[in-house]
Short mmCIF file of C-alpha atoms in Angstrom, two decimals:
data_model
loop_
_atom_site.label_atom_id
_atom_site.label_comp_id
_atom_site.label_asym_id
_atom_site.label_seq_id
_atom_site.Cartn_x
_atom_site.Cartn_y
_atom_site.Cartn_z
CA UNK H 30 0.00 0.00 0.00
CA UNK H 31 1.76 2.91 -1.06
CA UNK H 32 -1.06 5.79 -1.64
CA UNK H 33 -0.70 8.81 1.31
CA UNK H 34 -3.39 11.35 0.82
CA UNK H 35 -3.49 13.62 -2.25
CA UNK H 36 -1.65 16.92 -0.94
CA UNK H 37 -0.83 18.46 -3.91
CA UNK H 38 1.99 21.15 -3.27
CA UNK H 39 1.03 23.37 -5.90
CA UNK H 40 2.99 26.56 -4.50
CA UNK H 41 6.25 26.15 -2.58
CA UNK H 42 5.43 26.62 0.74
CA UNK H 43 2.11 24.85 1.01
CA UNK H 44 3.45 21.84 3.21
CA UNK H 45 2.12 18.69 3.50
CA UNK H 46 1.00 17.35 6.61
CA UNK H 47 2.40 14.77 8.73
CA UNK H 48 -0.79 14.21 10.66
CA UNK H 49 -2.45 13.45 7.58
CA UNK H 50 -0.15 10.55 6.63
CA UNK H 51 0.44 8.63 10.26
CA UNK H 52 -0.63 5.06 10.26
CA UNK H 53 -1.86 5.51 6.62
CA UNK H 54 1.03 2.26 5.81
CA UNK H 55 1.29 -1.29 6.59
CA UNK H 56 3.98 -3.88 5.75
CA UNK H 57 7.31 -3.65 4.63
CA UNK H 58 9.66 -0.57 3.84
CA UNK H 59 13.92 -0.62 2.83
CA UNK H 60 15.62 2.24 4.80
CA UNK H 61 18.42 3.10 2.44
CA UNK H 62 21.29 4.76 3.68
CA UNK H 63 24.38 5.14 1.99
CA UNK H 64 27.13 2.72 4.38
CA UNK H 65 29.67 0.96 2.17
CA UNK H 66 27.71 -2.65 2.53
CA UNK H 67 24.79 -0.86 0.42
CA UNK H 68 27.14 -1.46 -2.77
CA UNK H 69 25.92 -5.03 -2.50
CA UNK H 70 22.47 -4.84 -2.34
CA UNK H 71 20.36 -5.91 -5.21
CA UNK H 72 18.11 -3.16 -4.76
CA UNK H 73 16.16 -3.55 -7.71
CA UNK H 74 15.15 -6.92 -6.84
CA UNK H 75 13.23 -5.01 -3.79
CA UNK H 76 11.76 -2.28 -6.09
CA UNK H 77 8.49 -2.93 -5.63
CA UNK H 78 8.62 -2.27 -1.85
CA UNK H 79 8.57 1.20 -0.18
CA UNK H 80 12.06 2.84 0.07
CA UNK H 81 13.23 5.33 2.36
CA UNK H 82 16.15 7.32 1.07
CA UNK H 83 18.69 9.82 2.48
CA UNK H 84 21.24 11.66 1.90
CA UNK H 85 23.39 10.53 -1.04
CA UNK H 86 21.63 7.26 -1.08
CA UNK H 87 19.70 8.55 -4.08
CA UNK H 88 22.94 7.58 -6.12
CA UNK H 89 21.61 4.35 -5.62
CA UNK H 90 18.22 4.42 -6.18
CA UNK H 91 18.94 6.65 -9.54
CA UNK H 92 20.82 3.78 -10.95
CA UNK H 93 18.39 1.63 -10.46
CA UNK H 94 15.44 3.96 -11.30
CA UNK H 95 14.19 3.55 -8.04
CA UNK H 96 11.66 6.64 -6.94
CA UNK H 97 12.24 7.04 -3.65
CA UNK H 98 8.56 6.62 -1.89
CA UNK H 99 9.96 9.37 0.78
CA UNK H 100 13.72 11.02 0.62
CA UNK H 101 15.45 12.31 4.36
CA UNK H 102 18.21 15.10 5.02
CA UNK H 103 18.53 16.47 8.02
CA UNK H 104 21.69 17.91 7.09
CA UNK H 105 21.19 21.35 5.98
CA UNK H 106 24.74 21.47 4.47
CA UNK H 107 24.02 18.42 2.11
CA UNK H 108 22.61 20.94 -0.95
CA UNK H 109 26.20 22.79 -0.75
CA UNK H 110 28.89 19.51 -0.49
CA UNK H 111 26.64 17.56 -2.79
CA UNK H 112 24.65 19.62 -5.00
CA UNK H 113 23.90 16.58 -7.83
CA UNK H 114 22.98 14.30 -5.54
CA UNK H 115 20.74 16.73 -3.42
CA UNK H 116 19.27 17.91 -6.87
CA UNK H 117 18.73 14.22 -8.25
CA UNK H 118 16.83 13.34 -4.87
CA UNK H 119 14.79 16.56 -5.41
CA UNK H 120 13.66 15.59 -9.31
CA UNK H 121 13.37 11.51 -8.43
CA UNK H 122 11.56 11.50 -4.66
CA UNK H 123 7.97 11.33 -4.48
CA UNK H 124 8.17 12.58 -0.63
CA UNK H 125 10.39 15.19 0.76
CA UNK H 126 10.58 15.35 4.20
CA UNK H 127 13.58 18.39 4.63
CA UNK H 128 13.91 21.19 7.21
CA UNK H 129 11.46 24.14 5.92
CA UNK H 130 14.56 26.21 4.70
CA UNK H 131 15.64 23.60 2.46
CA UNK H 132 12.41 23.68 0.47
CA UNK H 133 13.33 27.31 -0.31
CA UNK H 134 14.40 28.00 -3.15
CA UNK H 135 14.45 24.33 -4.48
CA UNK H 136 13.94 22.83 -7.98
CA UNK H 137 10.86 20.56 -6.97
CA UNK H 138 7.93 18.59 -8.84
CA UNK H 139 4.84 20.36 -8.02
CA UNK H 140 3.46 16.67 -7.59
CA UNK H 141 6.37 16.27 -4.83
CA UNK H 142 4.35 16.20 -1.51
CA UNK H 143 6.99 18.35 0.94
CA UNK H 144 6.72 17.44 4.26
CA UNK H 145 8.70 20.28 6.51
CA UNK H 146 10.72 18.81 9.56
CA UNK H 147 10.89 20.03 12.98
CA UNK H 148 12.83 18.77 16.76
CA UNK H 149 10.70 17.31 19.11
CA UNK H 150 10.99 18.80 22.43
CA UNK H 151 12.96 17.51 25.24
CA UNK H 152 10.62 15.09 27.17
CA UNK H 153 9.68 17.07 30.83
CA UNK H 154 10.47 15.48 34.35
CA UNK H 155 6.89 13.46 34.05
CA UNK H 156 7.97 11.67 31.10
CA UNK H 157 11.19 11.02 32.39
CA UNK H 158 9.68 9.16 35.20
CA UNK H 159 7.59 7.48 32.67
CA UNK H 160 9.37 6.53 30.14
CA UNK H 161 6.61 7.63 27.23
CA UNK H 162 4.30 9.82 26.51
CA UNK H 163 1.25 9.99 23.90
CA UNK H 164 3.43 10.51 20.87
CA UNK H 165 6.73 9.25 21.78
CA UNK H 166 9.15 7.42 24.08
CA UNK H 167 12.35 8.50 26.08
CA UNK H 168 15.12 7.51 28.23
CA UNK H 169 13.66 7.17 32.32
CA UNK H 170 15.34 9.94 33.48
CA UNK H 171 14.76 12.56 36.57
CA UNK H 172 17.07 15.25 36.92
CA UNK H 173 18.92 14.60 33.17
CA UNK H 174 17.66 16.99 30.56
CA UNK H 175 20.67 15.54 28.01
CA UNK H 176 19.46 11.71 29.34
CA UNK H 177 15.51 12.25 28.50
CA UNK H 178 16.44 13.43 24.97
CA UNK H 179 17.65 9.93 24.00
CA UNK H 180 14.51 9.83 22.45
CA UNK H 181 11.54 8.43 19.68
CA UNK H 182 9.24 10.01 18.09
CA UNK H 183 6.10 7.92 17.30
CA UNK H 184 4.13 11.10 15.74
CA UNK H 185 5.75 13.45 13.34
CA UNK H 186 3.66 15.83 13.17
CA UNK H 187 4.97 16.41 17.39
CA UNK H 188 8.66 16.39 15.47
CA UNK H 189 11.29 14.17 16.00
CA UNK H 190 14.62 13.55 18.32
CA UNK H 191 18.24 13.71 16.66
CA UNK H 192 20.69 10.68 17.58
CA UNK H 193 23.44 12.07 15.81
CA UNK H 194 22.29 10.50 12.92
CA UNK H 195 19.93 10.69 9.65
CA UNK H 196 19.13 6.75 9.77
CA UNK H 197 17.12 7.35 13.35
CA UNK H 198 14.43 10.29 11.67
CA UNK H 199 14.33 7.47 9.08
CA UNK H 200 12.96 5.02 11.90
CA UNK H 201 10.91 7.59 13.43
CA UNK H 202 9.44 8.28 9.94
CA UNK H 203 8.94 4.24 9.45
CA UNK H 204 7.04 3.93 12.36
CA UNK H 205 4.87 7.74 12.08
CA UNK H 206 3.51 5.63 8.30
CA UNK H 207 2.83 2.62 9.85
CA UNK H 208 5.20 0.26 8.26
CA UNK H 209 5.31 -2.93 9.95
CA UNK H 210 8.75 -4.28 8.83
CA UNK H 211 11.73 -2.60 8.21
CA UNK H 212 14.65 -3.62 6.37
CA UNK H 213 17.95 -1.54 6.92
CA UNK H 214 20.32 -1.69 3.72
CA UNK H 215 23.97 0.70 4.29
CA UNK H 216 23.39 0.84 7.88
CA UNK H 217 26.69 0.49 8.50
CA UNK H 218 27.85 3.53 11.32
CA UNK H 219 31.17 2.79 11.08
CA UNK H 220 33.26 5.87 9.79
CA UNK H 221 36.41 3.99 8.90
CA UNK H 222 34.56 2.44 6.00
CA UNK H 223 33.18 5.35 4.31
CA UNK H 224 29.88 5.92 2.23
CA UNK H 225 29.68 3.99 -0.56
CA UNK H 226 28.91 7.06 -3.28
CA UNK H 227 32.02 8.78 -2.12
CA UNK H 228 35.64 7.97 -3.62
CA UNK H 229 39.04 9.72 -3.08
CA UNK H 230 38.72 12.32 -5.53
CA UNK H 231 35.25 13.33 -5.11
CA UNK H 232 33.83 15.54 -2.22
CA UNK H 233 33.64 14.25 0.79
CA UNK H 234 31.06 15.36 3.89
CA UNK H 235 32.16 15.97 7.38
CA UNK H 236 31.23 12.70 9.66
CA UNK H 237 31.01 12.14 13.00
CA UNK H 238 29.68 8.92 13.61
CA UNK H 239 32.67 7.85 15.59
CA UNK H 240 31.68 11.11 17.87
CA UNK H 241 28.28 11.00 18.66
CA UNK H 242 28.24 6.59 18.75
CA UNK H 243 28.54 6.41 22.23
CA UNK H 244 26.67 9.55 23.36
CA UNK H 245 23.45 9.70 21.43
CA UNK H 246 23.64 6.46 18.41
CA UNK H 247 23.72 3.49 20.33
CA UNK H 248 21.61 5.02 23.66
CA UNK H 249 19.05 6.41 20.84
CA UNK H 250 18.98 2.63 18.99
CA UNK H 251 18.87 0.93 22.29
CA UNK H 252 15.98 3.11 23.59
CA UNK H 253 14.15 1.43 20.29
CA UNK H 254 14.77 -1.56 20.14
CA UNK H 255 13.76 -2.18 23.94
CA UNK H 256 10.63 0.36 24.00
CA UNK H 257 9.19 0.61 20.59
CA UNK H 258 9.84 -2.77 19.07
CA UNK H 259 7.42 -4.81 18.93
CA UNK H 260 4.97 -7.59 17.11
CA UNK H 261 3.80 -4.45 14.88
CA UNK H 262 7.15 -2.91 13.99
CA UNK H 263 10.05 -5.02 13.51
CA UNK H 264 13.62 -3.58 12.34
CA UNK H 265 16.35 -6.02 10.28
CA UNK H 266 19.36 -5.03 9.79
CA UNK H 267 20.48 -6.47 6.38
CA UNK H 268 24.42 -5.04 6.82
CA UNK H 269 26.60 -7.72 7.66
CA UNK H 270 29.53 -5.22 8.47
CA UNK H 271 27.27 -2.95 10.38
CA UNK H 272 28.61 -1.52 13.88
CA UNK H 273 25.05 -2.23 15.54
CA UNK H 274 25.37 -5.02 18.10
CA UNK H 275 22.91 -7.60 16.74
CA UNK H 276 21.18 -7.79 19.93
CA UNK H 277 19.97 -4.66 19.72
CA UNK H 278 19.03 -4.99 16.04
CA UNK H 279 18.80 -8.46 14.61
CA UNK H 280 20.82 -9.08 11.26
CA UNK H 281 19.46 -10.83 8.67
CA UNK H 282 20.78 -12.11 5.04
CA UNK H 283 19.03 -11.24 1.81
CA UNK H 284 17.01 -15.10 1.38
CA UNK H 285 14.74 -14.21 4.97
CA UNK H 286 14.67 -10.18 3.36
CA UNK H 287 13.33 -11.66 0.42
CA UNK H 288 10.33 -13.77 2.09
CA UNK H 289 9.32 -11.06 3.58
CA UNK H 290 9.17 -8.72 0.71
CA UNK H 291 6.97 -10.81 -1.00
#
């Protein structure tokens, strides 16, 4: 099922809503992100299943004319260090979901539905005590402001909480449409082995995935996996070479991704 409601965005700057679209998917989605491992992916044997894009993933999904059902940056650099790739997600993406600035200004389908990203706000002291609230979950913290923002969003429309990296709004986002599996391809969060559109010649982003893994990555991933995860949203974590512990996300090889794309 991969219809959202019509929002035409006939003028730049008439957003789509993410209220509109929550719980309006079910089944399977590939979160694409652009770790070295997502070289050897057959993506176009998954074509027909809802893919998630970000960053300079869309190299991928170009060459295998792939239209991304919804593209990701968070990064509001990413237009300047890689302007093709930011334009090529722009032209190929049938869902933007970008900070509001990055819409400005943009070459964009008027078909494109734009969805305009925002941070959640740091869960209060209640919440903390908690654990959850109506719209999302956090770390059980008192007295920590920096502990109850190791956070998940379950509503976008309430925004969504930043681990440090662009592969977490992608979960939030899975989970906000209602997809009930979700297969990671590139996942990889290990610096040393680069992204796999970049090359020694080419330009390269800043990265700080070694910096924030400890801190906010693996607390933020944690968090998920024992608070949201459940018989109704399931994440796999097709990377073999990926730096998250399989305990906290289960790998999987591409025969058991295939049976359940079917």
């Amino acid at each position: 099922m991969n219809t959202l409601p019509s929002q035409r965005n006939a003028e730049r700057g008439a957003f789509s809503s993410f209220e509109a679209c929550r719980n309006s998917q079910k089944g399977p989605v590939v979160i694409l992100a652009s770790g070295a491992s997502a070289r050897q992916f057959p993506l176009r044997d998954f074509a027909h299943l809802p893919v998630i894009a970000m960053n300079g993933s869309v190299a991928l999904t170009a060459a295998c004319a792939v239209k991304p059902f919804f593209y990701v940056c968070t990064d509001k650099s990413f237009r300047d260090q890689q302007p093709e790739l930011f334009a090529t997600a722009l032209r190929d993406s049938q869902r933007l979901a970008l900070w509001p600035e990055q819409f400005v200004g943009a070459d964009i389908p008027a078909d494109t539905e734009c969805y305009p990203l925002h941070k959640a706000d740091t869960p209060g002291l209640i919440d903390g005590l908690r654990g959850h609230g109506s719209n999302h979950v956090c770390s059980r913290a008192l007295w920590s402001k920096r502990a109850r923002s190791i956070a998940f969003s379950k509503d976008l429309a309430s925004g969504y909480y930043d681990a440090r990296t662009v592969a977490y709004v992608a979960l939030q986002l899975a989970y906000h449409l209602g997809f009930e599996q979700v297969l990671m391809v590139g996942v990889d969060l290990d610096q040393s082995l680069g992204r796999f559109y970049e090359d020694d010649e080419g330009e390269h982003s800043p990265c700080g995935l070694d910096q924030h893994w400890d801190t906010r990555i693996l607390p933020s991933l944690t968090l998920m996996a024992e608070q949201v995860v459940n018989e109704h949203f399931r994440v796999y974590n097709l990377s073999a070479v990926s730096r998250i512990p399989p305990e906290i996300i289960p790998k999987i090889g591409l025969p058991e991704a295939r049976r359940m794309a079917v």
